Amino acid sequence: MFKSIIAALLVTATITAQAAPIFVRNGAGRSEYSLIFSHLHLADLLSVCADGRCALSAPARTLLDELLRRAVSAPVPVFTQTESDFNGAFLVDSKNKTVTFKPSTLWKDREMSQALDVNDSVLVWLDVLASIRPLNLQALPELKAALLTALNAKVLRTLVQISPISSFEALSLKKSAAGDLLYVRDASLVSHDLTPALSAATDCRQSAEKLEIKSLRWGSVPPSSDAGDLRVPLEATASWTCEGRVHRSRFRLVLVSFANDQGLEVIDPSQTRIFGQGE
């Protein structure tokens, strides 16, 4: 039978923004998290064009191989609030292993109205990796175009506004053989890995194989209680293989959050619950 309720889900933060508290408004927070998320999974995201999966020329393949090697030790993203701190779109600090991004880097257009998605942020990371040491970049435009096409179906992403200054996002990273990964980030841009708990909520006696997340949808956000706690529902549809048989079901994740000292809603992972809704 399907496991109906999972006990307290002890997930930990996988990465945080390396800057002062970030108020997620007007798309800037979405862009910042795109860069944070793609940094966390950079080698995997670049690998969509590895092993001949994209029709790359020999120079582009050589360039991709080198950038994949550099991706393993990519600098940690930091965000500045002013444009005049340095020349260029970003500044790599090799000593501290960080890269600082200007506000203008967080947008796809000069009017700063189109936030970066994960696909766009991967292209920004290509420029960062290429700047670390001298490299032949003639094939970089070709590589960027191929990656942008290949990444279109790589990340499933959905956002819900919690308050005027807070939003949550759920992201599913599509993986070909190992199954999909599920992350949720809160308004402080802390990322929580929900994959192990979602896998445990299936009806497999052992770990579910090749978990595939088909859809994600936020439910209605309730009004804040006197204590400021919120229980925010996230609905997911997934399929998986168990003992050779493919299963499919719906799940309801209940995320408990509270307002931190900056007034941002942050998730308490120890209170997260997953409810299975059967096949």
mmCIF file of C-alpha atoms in Angstrom:
data_model
loop_
_atom_site.group_PDB
_atom_site.id
_atom_site.type_symbol
_atom_site.label_atom_id
_atom_site.label_comp_id
_atom_site.label_asym_id
_atom_site.label_seq_id
_atom_site.Cartn_x
_atom_site.Cartn_y
_atom_site.Cartn_z
ATOM 1 C CA MET A 1 0.000 0.000 0.000
ATOM 2 C CA PHE A 2 0.986 3.572 -0.522
ATOM 3 C CA LYS A 3 2.704 5.270 2.426
ATOM 4 C CA SER A 4 0.221 7.936 3.427
ATOM 5 C CA ILE A 5 2.219 10.076 5.868
ATOM 6 C CA ILE A 6 5.942 10.522 6.259
ATOM 7 C CA ALA A 7 7.363 11.554 9.631
ATOM 8 C CA ALA A 8 9.274 14.789 10.120
ATOM 9 C CA LEU A 9 11.489 15.383 7.140
ATOM 10 C CA LEU A 10 15.000 16.292 8.213
ATOM 11 C CA VAL A 11 16.427 18.008 5.181
ATOM 12 C CA THR A 12 19.348 20.377 5.388
ATOM 13 C CA ALA A 13 20.243 23.554 3.574
ATOM 14 C CA THR A 14 22.454 22.737 0.611
ATOM 15 C CA ILE A 15 23.644 26.247 -0.164
ATOM 16 C CA THR A 16 22.938 29.803 0.861
ATOM 17 C CA ALA A 17 23.504 33.162 -0.728
ATOM 18 C CA GLN A 18 26.882 34.570 0.265
ATOM 19 C CA ALA A 19 25.699 38.117 0.891
ATOM 20 C CA ALA A 20 23.490 40.233 3.107
ATOM 21 C CA PRO A 21 19.823 39.181 3.344
ATOM 22 C CA ILE A 22 18.264 39.364 -0.101
ATOM 23 C CA PHE A 23 14.757 40.710 -0.464
ATOM 24 C CA VAL A 24 13.136 38.729 -3.255
ATOM 25 C CA ARG A 25 11.265 41.342 -5.267
ATOM 26 C CA ASN A 26 10.993 42.470 -8.873
ATOM 27 C CA GLY A 27 12.681 39.316 -10.148
ATOM 28 C CA ALA A 28 16.149 39.984 -8.697
ATOM 29 C CA GLY A 29 15.839 37.185 -6.155
ATOM 30 C CA ARG A 30 14.730 34.791 -8.879
ATOM 31 C CA SER A 31 17.847 35.648 -10.877
ATOM 32 C CA GLU A 32 20.099 35.308 -7.857
ATOM 33 C CA TYR A 33 18.712 31.894 -7.084
ATOM 34 C CA SER A 34 19.113 30.872 -10.728
ATOM 35 C CA LEU A 35 22.839 31.557 -10.366
ATOM 36 C CA ILE A 36 22.989 29.811 -6.981
ATOM 37 C CA PHE A 37 21.091 26.742 -8.211
ATOM 38 C CA SER A 38 23.084 26.436 -11.428
ATOM 39 C CA HIS A 39 26.338 26.795 -9.445
ATOM 40 C CA LEU A 40 25.246 23.932 -7.204
ATOM 41 C CA HIS A 41 24.527 21.689 -10.229
ATOM 42 C CA LEU A 42 26.853 23.234 -12.784
ATOM 43 C CA ALA A 43 28.696 20.106 -13.928
ATOM 44 C CA ASP A 44 25.408 18.226 -14.347
ATOM 45 C CA LEU A 45 23.818 21.090 -16.279
ATOM 46 C CA LEU A 46 26.804 21.402 -18.608
ATOM 47 C CA SER A 47 26.791 17.644 -19.136
ATOM 48 C CA VAL A 48 23.581 17.837 -21.196
ATOM 49 C CA CYS A 49 25.880 18.410 -24.169
ATOM 50 C CA ALA A 50 28.599 15.938 -23.145
ATOM 51 C CA ASP A 51 29.207 12.532 -24.740
ATOM 52 C CA GLY A 52 27.935 13.596 -28.152
ATOM 53 C CA ARG A 53 24.432 14.545 -26.967
ATOM 54 C CA CYS A 54 24.677 17.888 -28.798
ATOM 55 C CA ALA A 55 25.843 18.309 -32.394
ATOM 56 C CA LEU A 56 28.997 20.240 -31.487
ATOM 57 C CA SER A 57 32.002 20.912 -33.663
ATOM 58 C CA ALA A 58 35.365 19.562 -32.495
ATOM 59 C CA PRO A 59 36.471 22.968 -31.072
ATOM 60 C CA ALA A 60 33.182 23.322 -29.170
ATOM 61 C CA ARG A 61 33.543 19.823 -27.702
ATOM 62 C CA THR A 62 37.083 20.627 -26.608
ATOM 63 C CA LEU A 63 35.892 23.849 -25.005
ATOM 64 C CA LEU A 64 33.050 22.056 -23.196
ATOM 65 C CA ASP A 65 35.444 19.434 -21.808
ATOM 66 C CA GLU A 66 37.692 22.144 -20.373
ATOM 67 C CA LEU A 67 34.781 24.091 -18.873
ATOM 68 C CA LEU A 68 33.432 20.884 -17.316
ATOM 69 C CA ARG A 69 36.793 20.405 -15.590
ATOM 70 C CA ARG A 70 36.640 23.973 -14.287
ATOM 71 C CA ALA A 71 33.017 23.608 -13.174
ATOM 72 C CA VAL A 72 34.019 21.236 -10.385
ATOM 73 C CA SER A 73 35.743 24.111 -8.553
ATOM 74 C CA ALA A 74 33.630 27.021 -9.779
ATOM 75 C CA PRO A 75 33.775 30.086 -7.473
ATOM 76 C CA VAL A 76 30.904 30.690 -5.067
ATOM 77 C CA PRO A 77 28.432 33.418 -6.156
ATOM 78 C CA VAL A 78 28.241 36.709 -4.238
ATOM 79 C CA PHE A 79 25.928 39.624 -5.057
ATOM 80 C CA THR A 80 26.661 43.322 -4.756
ATOM 81 C CA GLN A 81 24.033 46.053 -4.623
ATOM 82 C CA THR A 82 25.949 48.680 -6.649
ATOM 83 C CA GLU A 83 27.207 48.916 -10.226
ATOM 84 C CA SER A 84 30.394 50.867 -9.455
ATOM 85 C CA ASP A 85 32.270 48.340 -7.318
ATOM 86 C CA PHE A 86 34.317 47.072 -10.291
ATOM 87 C CA ASN A 87 34.504 47.082 -14.069
ATOM 88 C CA GLY A 88 32.763 44.347 -16.040
ATOM 89 C CA ALA A 89 29.708 42.262 -15.229
ATOM 90 C CA PHE A 90 31.384 40.145 -12.529
ATOM 91 C CA LEU A 91 34.617 39.923 -10.554
ATOM 92 C CA VAL A 92 36.383 36.639 -9.767
ATOM 93 C CA ASP A 93 38.358 36.519 -6.520
ATOM 94 C CA SER A 94 40.655 33.524 -6.925
ATOM 95 C CA LYS A 95 42.029 33.840 -3.383
ATOM 96 C CA ASN A 96 38.617 33.600 -1.707
ATOM 97 C CA LYS A 97 37.154 31.428 -4.499
ATOM 98 C CA THR A 98 34.180 33.726 -5.051
ATOM 99 C CA VAL A 99 32.653 35.585 -7.978
ATOM 100 C CA THR A 100 30.739 38.814 -7.345
ATOM 101 C CA PHE A 101 27.890 39.739 -9.685
ATOM 102 C CA LYS A 102 26.638 43.264 -10.327
ATOM 103 C CA PRO A 103 22.876 43.962 -10.259
ATOM 104 C CA SER A 104 22.843 44.479 -14.041
ATOM 105 C CA THR A 105 24.121 40.917 -14.528
ATOM 106 C CA LEU A 106 20.902 39.593 -13.011
ATOM 107 C CA TRP A 107 18.758 40.618 -15.968
ATOM 108 C CA LYS A 108 18.416 39.533 -19.585
ATOM 109 C CA ASP A 109 17.611 43.056 -20.783
ATOM 110 C CA ARG A 110 18.892 46.588 -20.190
ATOM 111 C CA GLU A 111 15.550 47.642 -18.723
ATOM 112 C CA MET A 112 16.045 45.063 -15.930
ATOM 113 C CA SER A 113 12.583 43.586 -16.452
ATOM 114 C CA GLN A 114 13.414 39.986 -17.487
ATOM 115 C CA ALA A 115 14.931 37.859 -14.742
ATOM 116 C CA LEU A 116 17.485 35.143 -15.444
ATOM 117 C CA ASP A 117 16.175 31.608 -15.554
ATOM 118 C CA VAL A 118 18.415 28.612 -14.848
ATOM 119 C CA ASN A 119 19.199 28.220 -18.567
ATOM 120 C CA ASP A 120 20.345 31.844 -18.806
ATOM 121 C CA SER A 121 22.424 31.581 -15.656
ATOM 122 C CA VAL A 122 24.340 28.600 -17.052
ATOM 123 C CA LEU A 123 25.481 30.832 -19.921
ATOM 124 C CA VAL A 124 26.659 33.417 -17.378
ATOM 125 C CA TRP A 125 28.644 30.694 -15.635
ATOM 126 C CA LEU A 126 30.291 29.803 -18.956
ATOM 127 C CA ASP A 127 31.669 33.344 -19.093
ATOM 128 C CA VAL A 128 32.851 33.064 -15.482
ATOM 129 C CA LEU A 129 34.604 29.737 -16.073
ATOM 130 C CA ALA A 130 36.170 30.995 -19.298
ATOM 131 C CA SER A 131 37.598 34.051 -17.509
ATOM 132 C CA ILE A 132 39.504 32.071 -14.881
ATOM 133 C CA ARG A 133 42.408 31.214 -17.198
ATOM 134 C CA PRO A 134 43.198 32.062 -20.840
ATOM 135 C CA LEU A 135 41.227 29.925 -23.266
ATOM 136 C CA ASN A 136 40.370 29.816 -26.976
ATOM 137 C CA LEU A 137 36.804 31.137 -27.014
ATOM 138 C CA GLN A 138 36.028 31.073 -30.735
ATOM 139 C CA ALA A 139 33.598 28.183 -30.213
ATOM 140 C CA LEU A 140 31.879 29.764 -27.176
ATOM 141 C CA PRO A 141 28.863 31.181 -29.124
ATOM 142 C CA GLU A 142 28.241 27.754 -30.667
ATOM 143 C CA LEU A 143 28.475 26.055 -27.275
ATOM 144 C CA LYS A 144 26.107 28.589 -25.666
ATOM 145 C CA ALA A 145 23.488 28.116 -28.384
ATOM 146 C CA ALA A 146 23.629 24.317 -28.090
ATOM 147 C CA LEU A 147 23.401 24.403 -24.297
ATOM 148 C CA LEU A 148 20.477 26.810 -24.303
ATOM 149 C CA THR A 149 18.503 24.438 -26.529
ATOM 150 C CA ALA A 150 19.458 21.316 -24.571
ATOM 151 C CA LEU A 151 18.617 22.890 -21.202
ATOM 152 C CA ASN A 152 15.057 23.838 -22.146
ATOM 153 C CA ALA A 153 13.572 20.689 -20.612
ATOM 154 C CA LYS A 154 16.186 20.231 -17.890
ATOM 155 C CA VAL A 155 14.627 22.245 -15.045
ATOM 156 C CA LEU A 156 10.971 22.379 -13.979
ATOM 157 C CA ARG A 157 10.364 25.465 -11.851
ATOM 158 C CA THR A 158 7.410 27.119 -10.111
ATOM 159 C CA LEU A 159 7.136 30.128 -7.770
ATOM 160 C CA VAL A 160 4.620 31.232 -5.160
ATOM 161 C CA GLN A 161 4.473 34.678 -3.546
ATOM 162 C CA ILE A 162 4.240 34.381 0.238
ATOM 163 C CA SER A 163 4.273 38.082 1.144
ATOM 164 C CA PRO A 164 5.266 41.370 -0.538
ATOM 165 C CA ILE A 165 8.931 40.576 0.189
ATOM 166 C CA SER A 166 8.922 36.768 0.296
ATOM 167 C CA SER A 167 8.511 34.004 -2.258
ATOM 168 C CA PHE A 168 9.203 30.274 -2.401
ATOM 169 C CA GLU A 169 10.259 28.255 -5.439
ATOM 170 C CA ALA A 170 10.186 24.547 -6.207
ATOM 171 C CA LEU A 171 12.653 23.249 -8.794
ATOM 172 C CA SER A 172 12.967 19.799 -10.293
ATOM 173 C CA LEU A 173 16.266 18.973 -11.982
ATOM 174 C CA LYS A 174 15.694 16.374 -14.684
ATOM 175 C CA LYS A 175 18.305 13.608 -14.760
ATOM 176 C CA SER A 176 18.350 10.952 -17.463
ATOM 177 C CA ALA A 177 19.376 7.753 -15.671
ATOM 178 C CA ALA A 178 19.512 8.502 -11.954
ATOM 179 C CA GLY A 179 16.066 10.092 -11.710
ATOM 180 C CA ASP A 180 14.976 13.635 -10.890
ATOM 181 C CA LEU A 181 15.936 15.868 -7.964
ATOM 182 C CA LEU A 182 13.495 18.113 -6.069
ATOM 183 C CA TYR A 183 14.545 21.313 -4.311
ATOM 184 C CA VAL A 184 12.619 24.073 -2.575
ATOM 185 C CA ARG A 185 14.135 27.440 -1.737
ATOM 186 C CA ASP A 186 12.718 29.934 0.731
ATOM 187 C CA ALA A 187 12.828 33.729 0.782
ATOM 188 C CA SER A 188 16.360 33.791 2.218
ATOM 189 C CA LEU A 189 17.500 31.793 -0.861
ATOM 190 C CA VAL A 190 18.330 28.734 1.241
ATOM 191 C CA SER A 191 17.854 25.536 -0.748
ATOM 192 C CA HIS A 192 16.373 22.349 0.738
ATOM 193 C CA ASP A 193 16.766 18.954 -0.949
ATOM 194 C CA LEU A 194 13.432 17.118 -0.746
ATOM 195 C CA THR A 195 14.444 14.246 -3.043
ATOM 196 C CA PRO A 196 15.240 11.609 -0.371
ATOM 197 C CA ALA A 197 11.967 12.212 1.465
ATOM 198 C CA LEU A 198 9.911 12.158 -1.728
ATOM 199 C CA SER A 199 11.537 8.866 -2.671
ATOM 200 C CA ALA A 200 10.844 7.503 0.819
ATOM 201 C CA ALA A 201 7.171 8.459 0.472
ATOM 202 C CA THR A 202 6.671 5.997 -2.380
ATOM 203 C CA ASP A 203 5.452 2.446 -1.805
ATOM 204 C CA CYS A 204 8.843 0.866 -2.454
ATOM 205 C CA ARG A 205 10.269 -1.267 0.350
ATOM 206 C CA GLN A 206 13.671 -0.061 -0.768
ATOM 207 C CA SER A 207 14.593 3.194 -2.485
ATOM 208 C CA ALA A 208 12.469 4.023 -5.501
ATOM 209 C CA GLU A 209 14.323 3.798 -8.803
ATOM 210 C CA LYS A 210 14.365 6.542 -11.436
ATOM 211 C CA LEU A 211 11.987 8.926 -9.723
ATOM 212 C CA GLU A 212 10.520 11.276 -12.347
ATOM 213 C CA ILE A 213 8.693 14.432 -11.327
ATOM 214 C CA LYS A 214 5.918 15.126 -13.825
ATOM 215 C CA SER A 215 4.411 18.304 -12.389
ATOM 216 C CA LEU A 216 4.710 20.776 -9.521
ATOM 217 C CA ARG A 217 2.019 23.155 -8.317
ATOM 218 C CA TRP A 218 1.761 25.417 -5.289
ATOM 219 C CA GLY A 219 -1.496 25.382 -3.366
ATOM 220 C CA SER A 220 -3.201 28.366 -1.759
ATOM 221 C CA VAL A 221 -1.058 30.215 0.766
ATOM 222 C CA PRO A 222 -2.967 30.619 4.056
ATOM 223 C CA PRO A 223 -2.941 33.884 6.011
ATOM 224 C CA SER A 224 -0.256 34.200 8.655
ATOM 225 C CA SER A 225 -1.130 33.131 12.194
ATOM 226 C CA ASP A 226 -0.467 35.259 15.260
ATOM 227 C CA ALA A 227 2.864 33.482 15.659
ATOM 228 C CA GLY A 228 3.743 34.167 12.053
ATOM 229 C CA ASP A 229 3.937 30.494 11.081
ATOM 230 C CA LEU A 230 2.650 29.406 7.666
ATOM 231 C CA ARG A 231 1.897 25.975 6.257
ATOM 232 C CA VAL A 232 2.439 26.218 2.529
ATOM 233 C CA PRO A 233 1.273 23.299 0.362
ATOM 234 C CA LEU A 234 3.180 22.043 -2.675
ATOM 235 C CA GLU A 235 1.592 19.397 -4.895
ATOM 236 C CA ALA A 236 3.726 17.075 -7.014
ATOM 237 C CA THR A 237 2.978 14.279 -9.453
ATOM 238 C CA ALA A 238 5.714 11.700 -9.880
ATOM 239 C CA SER A 239 6.419 8.292 -11.344
ATOM 240 C CA TRP A 240 9.009 5.753 -10.264
ATOM 241 C CA THR A 241 10.064 2.160 -10.764
ATOM 242 C CA CYS A 242 9.673 -0.326 -7.925
ATOM 243 C CA GLU A 243 10.603 -3.987 -8.329
ATOM 244 C CA GLY A 244 10.377 -3.667 -12.086
ATOM 245 C CA ARG A 245 6.936 -2.027 -12.118
ATOM 246 C CA VAL A 246 6.309 1.632 -12.966
ATOM 247 C CA HIS A 247 4.101 3.520 -10.496
ATOM 248 C CA ARG A 248 2.608 7.001 -10.677
ATOM 249 C CA SER A 249 1.002 9.057 -7.935
ATOM 250 C CA ARG A 250 0.340 12.483 -6.454
ATOM 251 C CA PHE A 251 2.001 13.897 -3.360
ATOM 252 C CA ARG A 252 1.212 16.803 -1.070
ATOM 253 C CA LEU A 253 4.176 18.442 0.646
ATOM 254 C CA VAL A 254 3.404 20.747 3.552
ATOM 255 C CA LEU A 255 6.196 23.238 4.219
ATOM 256 C CA VAL A 256 6.189 25.082 7.545
ATOM 257 C CA SER A 257 7.777 28.538 7.526
ATOM 258 C CA PHE A 258 8.254 31.469 9.860
ATOM 259 C CA ALA A 259 9.389 35.082 9.520
ATOM 260 C CA ASN A 260 13.062 35.658 10.360
ATOM 261 C CA ASP A 261 14.617 38.815 11.806
ATOM 262 C CA GLN A 262 14.482 40.515 8.398
ATOM 263 C CA GLY A 263 10.803 39.686 7.958
ATOM 264 C CA LEU A 264 11.536 37.049 5.282
ATOM 265 C CA GLU A 265 9.636 33.761 5.367
ATOM 266 C CA VAL A 266 12.093 30.884 5.836
ATOM 267 C CA ILE A 267 11.354 27.163 5.816
ATOM 268 C CA ASP A 268 11.778 25.009 8.913
ATOM 269 C CA PRO A 269 12.837 21.696 7.312
ATOM 270 C CA SER A 270 12.277 19.689 10.516
ATOM 271 C CA GLN A 271 8.538 20.424 10.236
ATOM 272 C CA THR A 272 8.073 19.468 6.592
ATOM 273 C CA ARG A 273 5.645 16.624 5.918
ATOM 274 C CA ILE A 274 4.826 14.606 2.801
ATOM 275 C CA PHE A 275 1.432 12.997 2.249
ATOM 276 C CA GLY A 276 0.940 10.357 -0.423
ATOM 277 C CA GLN A 277 -2.402 10.486 -2.228
ATOM 278 C CA GLY A 278 -2.398 7.022 -3.771
ATOM 279 C CA GLU A 279 -2.384 5.907 -7.381
#
